[in-house]
mmCIF file of C-alpha atoms in Angstrom:
data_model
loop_
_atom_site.group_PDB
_atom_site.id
_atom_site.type_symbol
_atom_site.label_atom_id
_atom_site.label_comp_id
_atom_site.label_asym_id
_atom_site.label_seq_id
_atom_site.Cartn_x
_atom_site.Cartn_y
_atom_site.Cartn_z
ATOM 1 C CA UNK A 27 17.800 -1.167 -4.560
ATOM 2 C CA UNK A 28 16.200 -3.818 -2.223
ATOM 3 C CA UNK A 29 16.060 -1.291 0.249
ATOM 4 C CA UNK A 30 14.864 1.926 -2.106
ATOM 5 C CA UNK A 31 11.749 -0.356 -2.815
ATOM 6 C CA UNK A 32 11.159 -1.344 0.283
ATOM 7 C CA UNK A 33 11.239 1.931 1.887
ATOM 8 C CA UNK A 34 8.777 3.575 -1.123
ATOM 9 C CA UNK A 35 6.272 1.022 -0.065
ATOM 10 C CA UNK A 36 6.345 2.317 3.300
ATOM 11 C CA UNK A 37 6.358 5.864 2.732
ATOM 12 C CA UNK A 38 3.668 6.293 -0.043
ATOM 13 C CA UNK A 39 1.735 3.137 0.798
ATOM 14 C CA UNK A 40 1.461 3.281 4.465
ATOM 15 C CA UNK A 41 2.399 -0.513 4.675
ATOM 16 C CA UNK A 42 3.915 -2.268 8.129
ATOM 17 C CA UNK A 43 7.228 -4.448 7.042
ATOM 18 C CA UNK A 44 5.229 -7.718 8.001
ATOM 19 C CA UNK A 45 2.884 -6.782 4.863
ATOM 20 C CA UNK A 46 5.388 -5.933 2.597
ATOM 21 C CA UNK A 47 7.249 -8.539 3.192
ATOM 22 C CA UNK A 48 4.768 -10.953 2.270
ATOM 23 C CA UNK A 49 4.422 -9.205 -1.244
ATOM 24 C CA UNK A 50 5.278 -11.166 -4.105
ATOM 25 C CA UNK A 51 5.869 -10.255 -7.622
ATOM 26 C CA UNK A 52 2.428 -11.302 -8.467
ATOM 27 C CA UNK A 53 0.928 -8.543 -6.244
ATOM 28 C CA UNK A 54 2.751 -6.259 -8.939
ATOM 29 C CA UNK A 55 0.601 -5.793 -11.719
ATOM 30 C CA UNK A 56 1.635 -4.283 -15.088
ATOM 31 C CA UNK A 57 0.226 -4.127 -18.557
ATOM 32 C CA UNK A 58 2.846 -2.071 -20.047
ATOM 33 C CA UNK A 59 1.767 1.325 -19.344
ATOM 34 C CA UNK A 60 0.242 1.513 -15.937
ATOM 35 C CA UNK A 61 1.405 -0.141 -12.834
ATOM 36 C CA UNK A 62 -0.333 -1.492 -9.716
ATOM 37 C CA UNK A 63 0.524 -2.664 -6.331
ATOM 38 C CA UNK A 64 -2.166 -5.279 -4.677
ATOM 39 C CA UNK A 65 -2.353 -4.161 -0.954
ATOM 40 C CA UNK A 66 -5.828 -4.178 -0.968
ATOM 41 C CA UNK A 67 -8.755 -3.633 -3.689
ATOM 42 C CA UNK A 68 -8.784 -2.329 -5.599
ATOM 43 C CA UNK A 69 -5.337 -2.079 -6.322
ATOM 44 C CA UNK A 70 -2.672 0.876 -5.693
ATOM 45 C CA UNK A 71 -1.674 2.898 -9.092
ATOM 46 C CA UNK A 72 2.253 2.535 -8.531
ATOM 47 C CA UNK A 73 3.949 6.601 -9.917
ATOM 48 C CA UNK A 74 5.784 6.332 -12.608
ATOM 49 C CA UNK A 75 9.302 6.609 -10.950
ATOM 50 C CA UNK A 76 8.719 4.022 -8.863
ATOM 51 C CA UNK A 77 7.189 1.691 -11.186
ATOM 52 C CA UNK A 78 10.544 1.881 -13.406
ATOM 53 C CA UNK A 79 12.624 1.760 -9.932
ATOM 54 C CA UNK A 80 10.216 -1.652 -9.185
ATOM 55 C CA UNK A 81 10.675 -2.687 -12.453
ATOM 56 C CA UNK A 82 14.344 -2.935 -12.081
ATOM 57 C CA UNK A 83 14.285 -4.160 -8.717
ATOM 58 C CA UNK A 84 11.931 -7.432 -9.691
ATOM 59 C CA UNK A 85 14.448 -8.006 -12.659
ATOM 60 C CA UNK A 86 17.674 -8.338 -10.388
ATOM 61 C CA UNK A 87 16.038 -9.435 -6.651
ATOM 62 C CA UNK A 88 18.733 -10.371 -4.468
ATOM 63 C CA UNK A 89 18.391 -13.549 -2.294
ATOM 64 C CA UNK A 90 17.753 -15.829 -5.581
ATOM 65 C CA UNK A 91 20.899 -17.629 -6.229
ATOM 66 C CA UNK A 92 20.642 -20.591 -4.290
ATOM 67 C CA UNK A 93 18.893 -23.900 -6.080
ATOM 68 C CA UNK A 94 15.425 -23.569 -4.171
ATOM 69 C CA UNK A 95 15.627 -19.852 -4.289
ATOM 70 C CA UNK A 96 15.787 -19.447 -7.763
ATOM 71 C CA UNK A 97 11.964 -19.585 -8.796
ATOM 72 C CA UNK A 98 10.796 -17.642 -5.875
ATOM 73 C CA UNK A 99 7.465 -15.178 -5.904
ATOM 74 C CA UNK A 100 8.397 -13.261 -2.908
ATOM 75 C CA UNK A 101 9.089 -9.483 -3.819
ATOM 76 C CA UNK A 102 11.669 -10.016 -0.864
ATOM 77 C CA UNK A 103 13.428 -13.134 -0.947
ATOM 78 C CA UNK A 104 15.133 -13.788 2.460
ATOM 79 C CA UNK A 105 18.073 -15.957 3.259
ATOM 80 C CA UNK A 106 16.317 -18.943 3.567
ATOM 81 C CA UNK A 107 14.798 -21.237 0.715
ATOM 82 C CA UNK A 108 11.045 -19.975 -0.016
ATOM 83 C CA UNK A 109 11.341 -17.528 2.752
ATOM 84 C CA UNK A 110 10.258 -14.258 2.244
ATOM 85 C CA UNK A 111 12.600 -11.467 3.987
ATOM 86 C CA UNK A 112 12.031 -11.034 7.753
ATOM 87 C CA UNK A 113 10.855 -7.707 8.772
ATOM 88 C CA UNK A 114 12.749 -6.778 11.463
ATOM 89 C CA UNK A 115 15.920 -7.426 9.623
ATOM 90 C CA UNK A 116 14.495 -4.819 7.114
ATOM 91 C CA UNK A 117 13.303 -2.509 9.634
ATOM 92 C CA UNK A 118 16.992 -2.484 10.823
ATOM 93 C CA UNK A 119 18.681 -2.059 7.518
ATOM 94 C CA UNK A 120 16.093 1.080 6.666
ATOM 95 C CA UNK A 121 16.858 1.878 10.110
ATOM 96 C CA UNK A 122 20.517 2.505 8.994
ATOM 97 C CA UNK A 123 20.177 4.356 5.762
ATOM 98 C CA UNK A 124 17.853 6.870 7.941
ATOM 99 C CA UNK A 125 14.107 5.538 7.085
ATOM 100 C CA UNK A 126 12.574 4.984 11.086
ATOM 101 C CA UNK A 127 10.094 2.182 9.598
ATOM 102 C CA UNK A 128 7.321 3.163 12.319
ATOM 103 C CA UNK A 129 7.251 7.208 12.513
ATOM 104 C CA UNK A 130 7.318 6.888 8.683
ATOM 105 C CA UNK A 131 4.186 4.482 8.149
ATOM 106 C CA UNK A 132 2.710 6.165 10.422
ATOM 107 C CA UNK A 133 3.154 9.890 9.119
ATOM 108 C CA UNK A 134 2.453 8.191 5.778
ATOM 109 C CA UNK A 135 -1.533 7.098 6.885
ATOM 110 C CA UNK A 136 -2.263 10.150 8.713
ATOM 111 C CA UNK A 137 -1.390 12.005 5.482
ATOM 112 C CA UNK A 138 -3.412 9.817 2.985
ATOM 113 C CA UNK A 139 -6.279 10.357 5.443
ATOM 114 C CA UNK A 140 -5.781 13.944 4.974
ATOM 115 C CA UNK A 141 -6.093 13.864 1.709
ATOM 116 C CA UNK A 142 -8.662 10.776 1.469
ATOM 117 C CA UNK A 143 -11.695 9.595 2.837
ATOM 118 C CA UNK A 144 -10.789 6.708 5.318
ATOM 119 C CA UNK A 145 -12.936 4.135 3.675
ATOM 120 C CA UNK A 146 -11.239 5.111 0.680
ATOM 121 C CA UNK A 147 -7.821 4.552 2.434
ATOM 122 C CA UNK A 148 -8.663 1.483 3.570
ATOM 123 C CA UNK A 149 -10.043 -0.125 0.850
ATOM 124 C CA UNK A 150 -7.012 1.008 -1.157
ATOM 125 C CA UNK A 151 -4.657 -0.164 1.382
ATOM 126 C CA UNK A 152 -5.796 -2.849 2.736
ATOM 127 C CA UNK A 153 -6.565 -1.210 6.159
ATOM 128 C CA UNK A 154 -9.842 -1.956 8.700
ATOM 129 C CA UNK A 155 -12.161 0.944 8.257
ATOM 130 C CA UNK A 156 -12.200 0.922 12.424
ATOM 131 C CA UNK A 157 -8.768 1.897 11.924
ATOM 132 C CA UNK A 158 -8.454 4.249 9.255
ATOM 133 C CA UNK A 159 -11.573 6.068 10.910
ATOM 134 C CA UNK A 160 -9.531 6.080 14.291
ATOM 135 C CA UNK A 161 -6.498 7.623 12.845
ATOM 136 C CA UNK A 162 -8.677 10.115 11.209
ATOM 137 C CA UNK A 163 -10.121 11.113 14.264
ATOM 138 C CA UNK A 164 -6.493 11.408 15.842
ATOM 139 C CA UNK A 165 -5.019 13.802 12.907
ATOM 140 C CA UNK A 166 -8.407 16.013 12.615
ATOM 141 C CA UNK A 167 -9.172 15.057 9.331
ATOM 142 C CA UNK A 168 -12.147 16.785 7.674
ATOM 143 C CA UNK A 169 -13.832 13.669 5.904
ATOM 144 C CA UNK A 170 -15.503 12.660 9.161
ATOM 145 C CA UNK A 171 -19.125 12.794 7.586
ATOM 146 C CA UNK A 172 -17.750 10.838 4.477
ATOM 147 C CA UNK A 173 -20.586 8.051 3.927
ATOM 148 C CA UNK A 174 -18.976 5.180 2.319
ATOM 149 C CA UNK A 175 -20.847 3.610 -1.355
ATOM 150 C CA UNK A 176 -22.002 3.887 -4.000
ATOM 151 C CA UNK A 177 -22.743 7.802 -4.806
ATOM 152 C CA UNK A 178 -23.678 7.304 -8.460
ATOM 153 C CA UNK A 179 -27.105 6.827 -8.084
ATOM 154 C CA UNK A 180 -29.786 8.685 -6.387
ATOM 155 C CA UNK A 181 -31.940 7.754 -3.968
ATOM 156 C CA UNK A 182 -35.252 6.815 -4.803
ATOM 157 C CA UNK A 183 -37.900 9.916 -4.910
ATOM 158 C CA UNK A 184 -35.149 12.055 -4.899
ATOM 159 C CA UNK A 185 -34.896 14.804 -7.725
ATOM 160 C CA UNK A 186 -32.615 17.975 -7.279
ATOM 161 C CA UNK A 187 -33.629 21.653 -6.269
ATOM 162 C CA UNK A 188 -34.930 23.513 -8.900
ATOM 163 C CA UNK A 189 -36.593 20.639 -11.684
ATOM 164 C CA UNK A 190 -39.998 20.654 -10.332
ATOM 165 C CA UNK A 191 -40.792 23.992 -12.554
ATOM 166 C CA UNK A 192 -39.511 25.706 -10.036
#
């Protein structure tokens, strides 16, 4: 399950292994009916089947029988007391059940920026805007005159076609 979880993070959240692995269960928010994942702010809206499979993974973690391991916050609990998991040993074990940790974070990015403006993504993700914005330019995305901020309000003087008795 350790590895389901990990791998879902990667693939719908566009996260390297050295960020997820520094997760902990308080960067898993839930109020009963909607789930989020802090990577960045605001926070990620977790689907539902993945919130039930990250449900069950938080209530059985592996990694927390020993004495000092036992009240651990990491989402990923390594080997050694208040250790968090280290990534490469993750990237090999998704590595093994067929998840290439780099071609998929990466595919995974270039697809939210498809999809999303790039200040958007990185907000949500907890991404530099330099880099979102360069990705973007790399996959073609069409949101390259996206203006970042608040579009609520109108600028002052401004008043759409057509009110001016026209």
């Amino acid at each position: 399950m350790r590895l389901r979880v990990a791998g879902v993070i990667v693939l719908l959240y566009a996260q390297p292994l050295t960020r997820v692995v520094q997760l902990t269960v308080d960067d898993v928010l839930h109020d009963g009916e909607a789930m989020l994942l802090r990577l960045g702010e605001p926070a990620s809206p977790v689907p539902a089947p993945v919130a039930a499979l990250l449900l069950a993974y938080i209530a059985n973690r592996g990694n927390m029988n020993t004495a000092t391991n036992q009240a651990s916050r990491w989402l990923f609990p390594g080997r050694r007391a208040g250790q968090p998991a280290r990534p490469d040993h993750l990237s090999a074990l998704l590595g093994e059940i067929g998840i290439p940790v780099a071609a998929a974070r990466s595919a995974a990015i270039r697809q939210q920026l498809l999809e999303l403006p790039a200040p958007v993504v990185a907000d949500a993700l907890g991404y530099h805007d330099k880099t979102t914005s360069r990705l973007l330019r790399e996959t073609g995305g069409t949101w390259s005159r996206y203006a970042a901020g608040n579009h609520t309000r109108s600028p002052p003087g401004w008043a759409p076609r057509g009110t001016h008795g026209s």
